[in-house]
Short mmCIF file of N, CA and C in Angstrom, two decimals:
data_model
loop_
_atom_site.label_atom_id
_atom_site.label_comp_id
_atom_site.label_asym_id
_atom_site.label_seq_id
_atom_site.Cartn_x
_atom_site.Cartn_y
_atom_site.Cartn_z
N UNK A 1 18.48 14.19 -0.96
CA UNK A 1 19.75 13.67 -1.44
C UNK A 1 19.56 12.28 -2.04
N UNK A 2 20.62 11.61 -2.64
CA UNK A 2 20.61 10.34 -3.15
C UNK A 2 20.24 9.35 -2.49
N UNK A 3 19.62 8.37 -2.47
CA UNK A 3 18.87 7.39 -1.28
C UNK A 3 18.13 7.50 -0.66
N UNK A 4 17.56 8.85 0.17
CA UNK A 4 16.59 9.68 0.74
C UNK A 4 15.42 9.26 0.57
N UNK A 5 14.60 8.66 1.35
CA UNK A 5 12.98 8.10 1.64
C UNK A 5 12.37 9.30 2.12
N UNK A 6 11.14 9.08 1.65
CA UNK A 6 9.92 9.68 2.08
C UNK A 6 8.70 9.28 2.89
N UNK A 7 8.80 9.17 3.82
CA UNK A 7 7.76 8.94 4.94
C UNK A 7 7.99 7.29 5.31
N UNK A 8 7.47 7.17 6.01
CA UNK A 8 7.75 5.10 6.53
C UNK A 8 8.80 4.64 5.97
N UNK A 9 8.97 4.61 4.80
CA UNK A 9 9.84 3.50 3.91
C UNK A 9 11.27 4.15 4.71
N UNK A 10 11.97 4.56 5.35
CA UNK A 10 13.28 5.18 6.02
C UNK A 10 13.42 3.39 7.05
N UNK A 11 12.62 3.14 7.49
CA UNK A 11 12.39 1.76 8.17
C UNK A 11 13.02 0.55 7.84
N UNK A 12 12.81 0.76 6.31
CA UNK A 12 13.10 -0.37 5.80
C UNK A 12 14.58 -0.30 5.01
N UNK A 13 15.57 -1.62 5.60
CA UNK A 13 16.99 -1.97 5.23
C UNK A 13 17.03 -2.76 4.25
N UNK A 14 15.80 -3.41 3.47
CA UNK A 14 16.05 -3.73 2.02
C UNK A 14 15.93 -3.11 1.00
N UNK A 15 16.88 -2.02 0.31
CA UNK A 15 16.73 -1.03 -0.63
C UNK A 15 15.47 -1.42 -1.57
N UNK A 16 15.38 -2.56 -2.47
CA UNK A 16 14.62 -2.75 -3.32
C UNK A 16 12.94 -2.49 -3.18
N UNK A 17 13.38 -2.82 -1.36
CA UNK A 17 11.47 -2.46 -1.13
C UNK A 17 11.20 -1.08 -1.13
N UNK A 18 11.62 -0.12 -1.22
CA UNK A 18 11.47 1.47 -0.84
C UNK A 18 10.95 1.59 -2.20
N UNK A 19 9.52 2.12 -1.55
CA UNK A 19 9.08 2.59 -3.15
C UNK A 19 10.14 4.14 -3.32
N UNK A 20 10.13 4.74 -4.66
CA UNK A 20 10.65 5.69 -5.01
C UNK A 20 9.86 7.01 -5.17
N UNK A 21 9.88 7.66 -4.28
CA UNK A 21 8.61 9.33 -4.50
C UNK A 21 9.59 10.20 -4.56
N UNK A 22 8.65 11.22 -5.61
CA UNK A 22 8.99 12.62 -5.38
C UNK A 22 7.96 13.59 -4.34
N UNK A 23 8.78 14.38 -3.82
CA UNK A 23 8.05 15.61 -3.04
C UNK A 23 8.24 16.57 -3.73
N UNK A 24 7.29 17.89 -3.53
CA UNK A 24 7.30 18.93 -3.81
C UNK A 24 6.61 20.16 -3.15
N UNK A 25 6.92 21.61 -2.90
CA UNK A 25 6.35 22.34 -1.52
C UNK A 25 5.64 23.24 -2.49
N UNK A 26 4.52 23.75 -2.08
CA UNK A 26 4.12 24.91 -2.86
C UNK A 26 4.30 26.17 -2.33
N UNK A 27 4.68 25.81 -1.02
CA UNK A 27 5.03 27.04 0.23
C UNK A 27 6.33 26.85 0.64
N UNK A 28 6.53 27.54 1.54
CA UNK A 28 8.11 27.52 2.01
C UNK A 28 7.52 26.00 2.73
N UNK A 29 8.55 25.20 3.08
CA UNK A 29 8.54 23.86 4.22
C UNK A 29 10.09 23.60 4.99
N UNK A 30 9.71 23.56 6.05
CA UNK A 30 10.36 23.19 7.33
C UNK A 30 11.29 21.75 7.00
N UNK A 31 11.78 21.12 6.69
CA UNK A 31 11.81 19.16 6.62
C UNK A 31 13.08 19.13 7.73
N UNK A 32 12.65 17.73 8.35
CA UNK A 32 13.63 17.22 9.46
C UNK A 32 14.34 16.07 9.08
N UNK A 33 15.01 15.37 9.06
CA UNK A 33 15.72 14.16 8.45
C UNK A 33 15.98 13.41 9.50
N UNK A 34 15.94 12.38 9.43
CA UNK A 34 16.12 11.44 10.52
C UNK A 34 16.42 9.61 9.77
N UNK A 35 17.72 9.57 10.03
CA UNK A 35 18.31 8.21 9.26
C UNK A 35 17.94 6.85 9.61
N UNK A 36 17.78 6.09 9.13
CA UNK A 36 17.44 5.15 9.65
C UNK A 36 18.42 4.07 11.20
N UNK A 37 19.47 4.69 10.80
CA UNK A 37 20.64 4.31 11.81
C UNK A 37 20.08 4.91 13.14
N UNK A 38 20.23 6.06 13.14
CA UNK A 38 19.75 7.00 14.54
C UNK A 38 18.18 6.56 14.64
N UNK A 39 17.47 6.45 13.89
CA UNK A 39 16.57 6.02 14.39
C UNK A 39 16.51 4.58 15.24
N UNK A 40 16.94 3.73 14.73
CA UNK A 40 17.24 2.23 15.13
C UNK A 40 17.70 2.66 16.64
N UNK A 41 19.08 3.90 16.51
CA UNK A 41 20.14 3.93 17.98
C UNK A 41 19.13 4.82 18.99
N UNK A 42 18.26 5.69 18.87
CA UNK A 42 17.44 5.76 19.74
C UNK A 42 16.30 4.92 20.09
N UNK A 43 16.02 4.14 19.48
CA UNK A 43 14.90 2.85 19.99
C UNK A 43 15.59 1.96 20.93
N UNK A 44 17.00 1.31 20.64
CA UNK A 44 17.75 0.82 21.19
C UNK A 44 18.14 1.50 22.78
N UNK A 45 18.00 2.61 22.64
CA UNK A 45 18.77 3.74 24.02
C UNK A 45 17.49 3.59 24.73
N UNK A 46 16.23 3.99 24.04
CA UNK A 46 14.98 3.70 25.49
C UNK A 46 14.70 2.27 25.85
N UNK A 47 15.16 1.17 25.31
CA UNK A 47 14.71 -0.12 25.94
C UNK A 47 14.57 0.21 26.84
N UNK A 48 15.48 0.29 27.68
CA UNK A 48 15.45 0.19 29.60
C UNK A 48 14.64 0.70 29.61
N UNK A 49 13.15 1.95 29.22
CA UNK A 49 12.30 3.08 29.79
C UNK A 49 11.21 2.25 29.43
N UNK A 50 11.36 1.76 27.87
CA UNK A 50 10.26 1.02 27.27
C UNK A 50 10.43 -0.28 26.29
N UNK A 51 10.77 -1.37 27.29
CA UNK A 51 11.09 -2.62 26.77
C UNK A 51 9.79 -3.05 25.40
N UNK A 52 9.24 -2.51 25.21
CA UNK A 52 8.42 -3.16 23.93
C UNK A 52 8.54 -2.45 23.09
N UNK A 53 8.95 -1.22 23.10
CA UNK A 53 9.40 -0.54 21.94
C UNK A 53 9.75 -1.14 20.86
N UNK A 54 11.19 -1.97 21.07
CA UNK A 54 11.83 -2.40 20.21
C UNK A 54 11.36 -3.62 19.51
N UNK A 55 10.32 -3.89 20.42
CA UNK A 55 9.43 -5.15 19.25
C UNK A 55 8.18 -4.18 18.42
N UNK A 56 7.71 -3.31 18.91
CA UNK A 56 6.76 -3.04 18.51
C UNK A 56 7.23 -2.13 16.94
N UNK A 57 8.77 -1.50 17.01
CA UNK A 57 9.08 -1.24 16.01
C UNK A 57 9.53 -2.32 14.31
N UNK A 58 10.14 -3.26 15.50
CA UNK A 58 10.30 -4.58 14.77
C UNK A 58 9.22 -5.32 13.98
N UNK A 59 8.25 -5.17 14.69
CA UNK A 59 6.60 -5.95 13.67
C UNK A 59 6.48 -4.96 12.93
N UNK A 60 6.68 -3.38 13.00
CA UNK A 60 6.17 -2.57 12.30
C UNK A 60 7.33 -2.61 10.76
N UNK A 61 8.04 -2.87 11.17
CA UNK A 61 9.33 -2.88 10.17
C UNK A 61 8.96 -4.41 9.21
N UNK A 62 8.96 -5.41 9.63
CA UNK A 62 8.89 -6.60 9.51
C UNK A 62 7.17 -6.70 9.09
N UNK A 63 6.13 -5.62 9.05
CA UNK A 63 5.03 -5.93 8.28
C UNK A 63 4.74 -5.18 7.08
N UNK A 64 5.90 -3.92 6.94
CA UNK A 64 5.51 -2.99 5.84
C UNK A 64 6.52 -3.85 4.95
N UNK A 65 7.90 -4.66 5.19
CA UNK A 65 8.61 -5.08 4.38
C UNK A 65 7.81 -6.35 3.57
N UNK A 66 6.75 -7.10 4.55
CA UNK A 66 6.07 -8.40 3.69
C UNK A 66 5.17 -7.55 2.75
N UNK A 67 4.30 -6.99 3.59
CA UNK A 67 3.46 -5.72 2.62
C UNK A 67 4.36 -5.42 0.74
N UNK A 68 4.95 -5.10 0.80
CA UNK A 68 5.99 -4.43 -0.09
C UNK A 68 6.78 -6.18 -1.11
N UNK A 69 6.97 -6.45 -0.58
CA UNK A 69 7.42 -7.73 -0.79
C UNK A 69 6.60 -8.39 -2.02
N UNK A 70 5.25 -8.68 -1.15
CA UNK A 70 3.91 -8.74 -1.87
C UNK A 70 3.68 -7.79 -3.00
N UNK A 71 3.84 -6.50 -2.76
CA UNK A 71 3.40 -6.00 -4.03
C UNK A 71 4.56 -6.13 -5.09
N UNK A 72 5.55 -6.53 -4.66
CA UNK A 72 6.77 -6.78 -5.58
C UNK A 72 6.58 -7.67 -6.19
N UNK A 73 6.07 -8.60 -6.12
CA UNK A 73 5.92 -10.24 -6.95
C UNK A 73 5.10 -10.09 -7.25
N UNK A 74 3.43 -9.37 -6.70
CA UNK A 74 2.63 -9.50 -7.65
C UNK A 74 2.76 -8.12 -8.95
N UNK A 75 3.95 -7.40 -8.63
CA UNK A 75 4.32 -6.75 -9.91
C UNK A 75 5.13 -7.29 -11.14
N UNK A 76 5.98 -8.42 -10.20
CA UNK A 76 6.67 -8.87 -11.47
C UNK A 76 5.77 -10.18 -12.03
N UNK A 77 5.22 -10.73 -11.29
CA UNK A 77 3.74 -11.85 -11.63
C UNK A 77 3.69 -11.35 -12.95
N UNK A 78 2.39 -10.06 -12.43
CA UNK A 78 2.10 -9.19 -13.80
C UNK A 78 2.96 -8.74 -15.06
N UNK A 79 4.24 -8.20 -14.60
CA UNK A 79 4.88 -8.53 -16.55
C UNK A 79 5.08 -9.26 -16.61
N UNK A 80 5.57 -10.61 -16.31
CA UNK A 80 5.73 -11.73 -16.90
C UNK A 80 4.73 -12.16 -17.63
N UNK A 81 3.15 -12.28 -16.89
CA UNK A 81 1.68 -12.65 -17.91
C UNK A 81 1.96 -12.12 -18.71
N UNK A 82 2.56 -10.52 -19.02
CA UNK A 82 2.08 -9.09 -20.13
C UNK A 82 3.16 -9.81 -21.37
N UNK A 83 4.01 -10.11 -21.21
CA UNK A 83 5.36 -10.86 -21.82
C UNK A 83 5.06 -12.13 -22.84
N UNK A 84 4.47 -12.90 -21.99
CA UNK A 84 4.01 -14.08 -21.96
C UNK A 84 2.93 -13.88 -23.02
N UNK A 85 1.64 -13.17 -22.59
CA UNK A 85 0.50 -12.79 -23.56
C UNK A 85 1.12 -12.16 -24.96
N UNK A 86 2.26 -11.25 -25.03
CA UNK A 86 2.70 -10.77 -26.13
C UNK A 86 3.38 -11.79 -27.11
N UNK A 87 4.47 -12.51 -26.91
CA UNK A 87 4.72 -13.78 -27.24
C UNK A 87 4.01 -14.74 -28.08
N UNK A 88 2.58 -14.80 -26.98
CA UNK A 88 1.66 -15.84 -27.53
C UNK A 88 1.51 -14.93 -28.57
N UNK A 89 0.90 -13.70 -28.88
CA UNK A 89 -0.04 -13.19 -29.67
C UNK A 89 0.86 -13.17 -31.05
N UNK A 90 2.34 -12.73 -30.40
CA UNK A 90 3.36 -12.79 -31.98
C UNK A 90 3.13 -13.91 -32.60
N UNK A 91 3.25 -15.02 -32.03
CA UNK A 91 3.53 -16.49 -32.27
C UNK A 91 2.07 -16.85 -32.81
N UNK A 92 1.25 -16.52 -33.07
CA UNK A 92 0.27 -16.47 -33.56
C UNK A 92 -0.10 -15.22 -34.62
N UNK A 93 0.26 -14.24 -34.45
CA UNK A 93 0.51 -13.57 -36.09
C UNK A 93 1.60 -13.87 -36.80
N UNK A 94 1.97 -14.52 -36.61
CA UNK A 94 3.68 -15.29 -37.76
C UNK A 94 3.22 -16.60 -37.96
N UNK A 95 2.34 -17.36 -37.25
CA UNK A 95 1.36 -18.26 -38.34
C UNK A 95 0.46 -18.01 -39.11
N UNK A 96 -0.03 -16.79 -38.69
CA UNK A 96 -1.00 -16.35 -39.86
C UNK A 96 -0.49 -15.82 -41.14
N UNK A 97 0.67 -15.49 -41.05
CA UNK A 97 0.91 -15.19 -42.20
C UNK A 97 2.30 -16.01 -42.84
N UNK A 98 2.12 -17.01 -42.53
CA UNK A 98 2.54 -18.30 -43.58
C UNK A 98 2.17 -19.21 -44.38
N UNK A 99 2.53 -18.85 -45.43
CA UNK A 99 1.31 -19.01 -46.86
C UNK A 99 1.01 -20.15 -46.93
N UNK A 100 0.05 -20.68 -47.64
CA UNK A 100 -0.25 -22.03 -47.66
C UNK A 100 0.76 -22.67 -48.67
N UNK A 101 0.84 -23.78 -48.29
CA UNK A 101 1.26 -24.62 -49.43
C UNK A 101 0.91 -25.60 -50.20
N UNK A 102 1.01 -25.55 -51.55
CA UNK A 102 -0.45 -26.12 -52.13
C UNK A 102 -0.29 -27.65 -52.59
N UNK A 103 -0.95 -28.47 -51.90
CA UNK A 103 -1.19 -30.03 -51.88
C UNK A 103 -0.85 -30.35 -50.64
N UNK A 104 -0.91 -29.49 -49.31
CA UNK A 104 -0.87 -29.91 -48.22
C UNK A 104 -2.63 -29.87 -47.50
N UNK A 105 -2.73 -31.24 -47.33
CA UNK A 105 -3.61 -32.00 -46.87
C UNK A 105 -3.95 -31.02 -45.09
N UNK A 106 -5.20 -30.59 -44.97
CA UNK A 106 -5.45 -29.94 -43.72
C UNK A 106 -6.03 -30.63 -42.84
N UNK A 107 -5.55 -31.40 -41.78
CA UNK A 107 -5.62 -32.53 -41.08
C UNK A 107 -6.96 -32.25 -39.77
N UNK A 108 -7.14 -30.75 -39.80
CA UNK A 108 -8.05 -30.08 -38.84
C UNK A 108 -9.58 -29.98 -39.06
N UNK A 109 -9.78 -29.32 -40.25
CA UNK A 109 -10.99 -29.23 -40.75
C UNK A 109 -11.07 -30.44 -42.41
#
């Protein structure tokens, strides 16, 4: 359905970090769904059985989101250089092709 994660990323409550996959079965497949809400409300319900649970889910949540985070900036890092490099390169074929003008003194060579 619409919003629907695929494997780990269900964890994570900042939409933007969820990478986006497709699945596909080549056989019949079984799938179970499990929301991130109910998941949270049963971690919450075993504290009392297993008080570290809820941290141990918490680092796990809180290290795939820096994980992800990271690859987010160093994705947008990267188009910005790609942007940046294109720019330069225009800005440098639109001087090349501006004609000379003749009795202008070339101060370089």
């Amino acid at each position: 359905s619409n919003g629907a994660v695929w494997g780990e990323d269900f964890v994570l409550a900042d939409v933007p970090l969820i990478e986006r996959v497709a699945g596909f079965a080549l056989t019949y497949v079984e799938v179970l769904c499990l929301k991130r809400e109910r998941f949270m409300t049963v971690i919450e319900k075993r504290r009392a059985f297993c008080p570290e649970l809820g941290q141990i889910v918490r680092r796990y949540c809180v290290r795939i989101a820096v994980y992800r985070g990271i690859l987010a900036e160093a994705r947008r890092l990267s188009l910005l250089r790609v942007e940046e490099e294109k720019r330069t390169e225009a800005a440098r074929v639109s001087l090349e092709n501006v004609p000379e003008i003749p009795g202008l003194v070339d101060l370089d060579g």
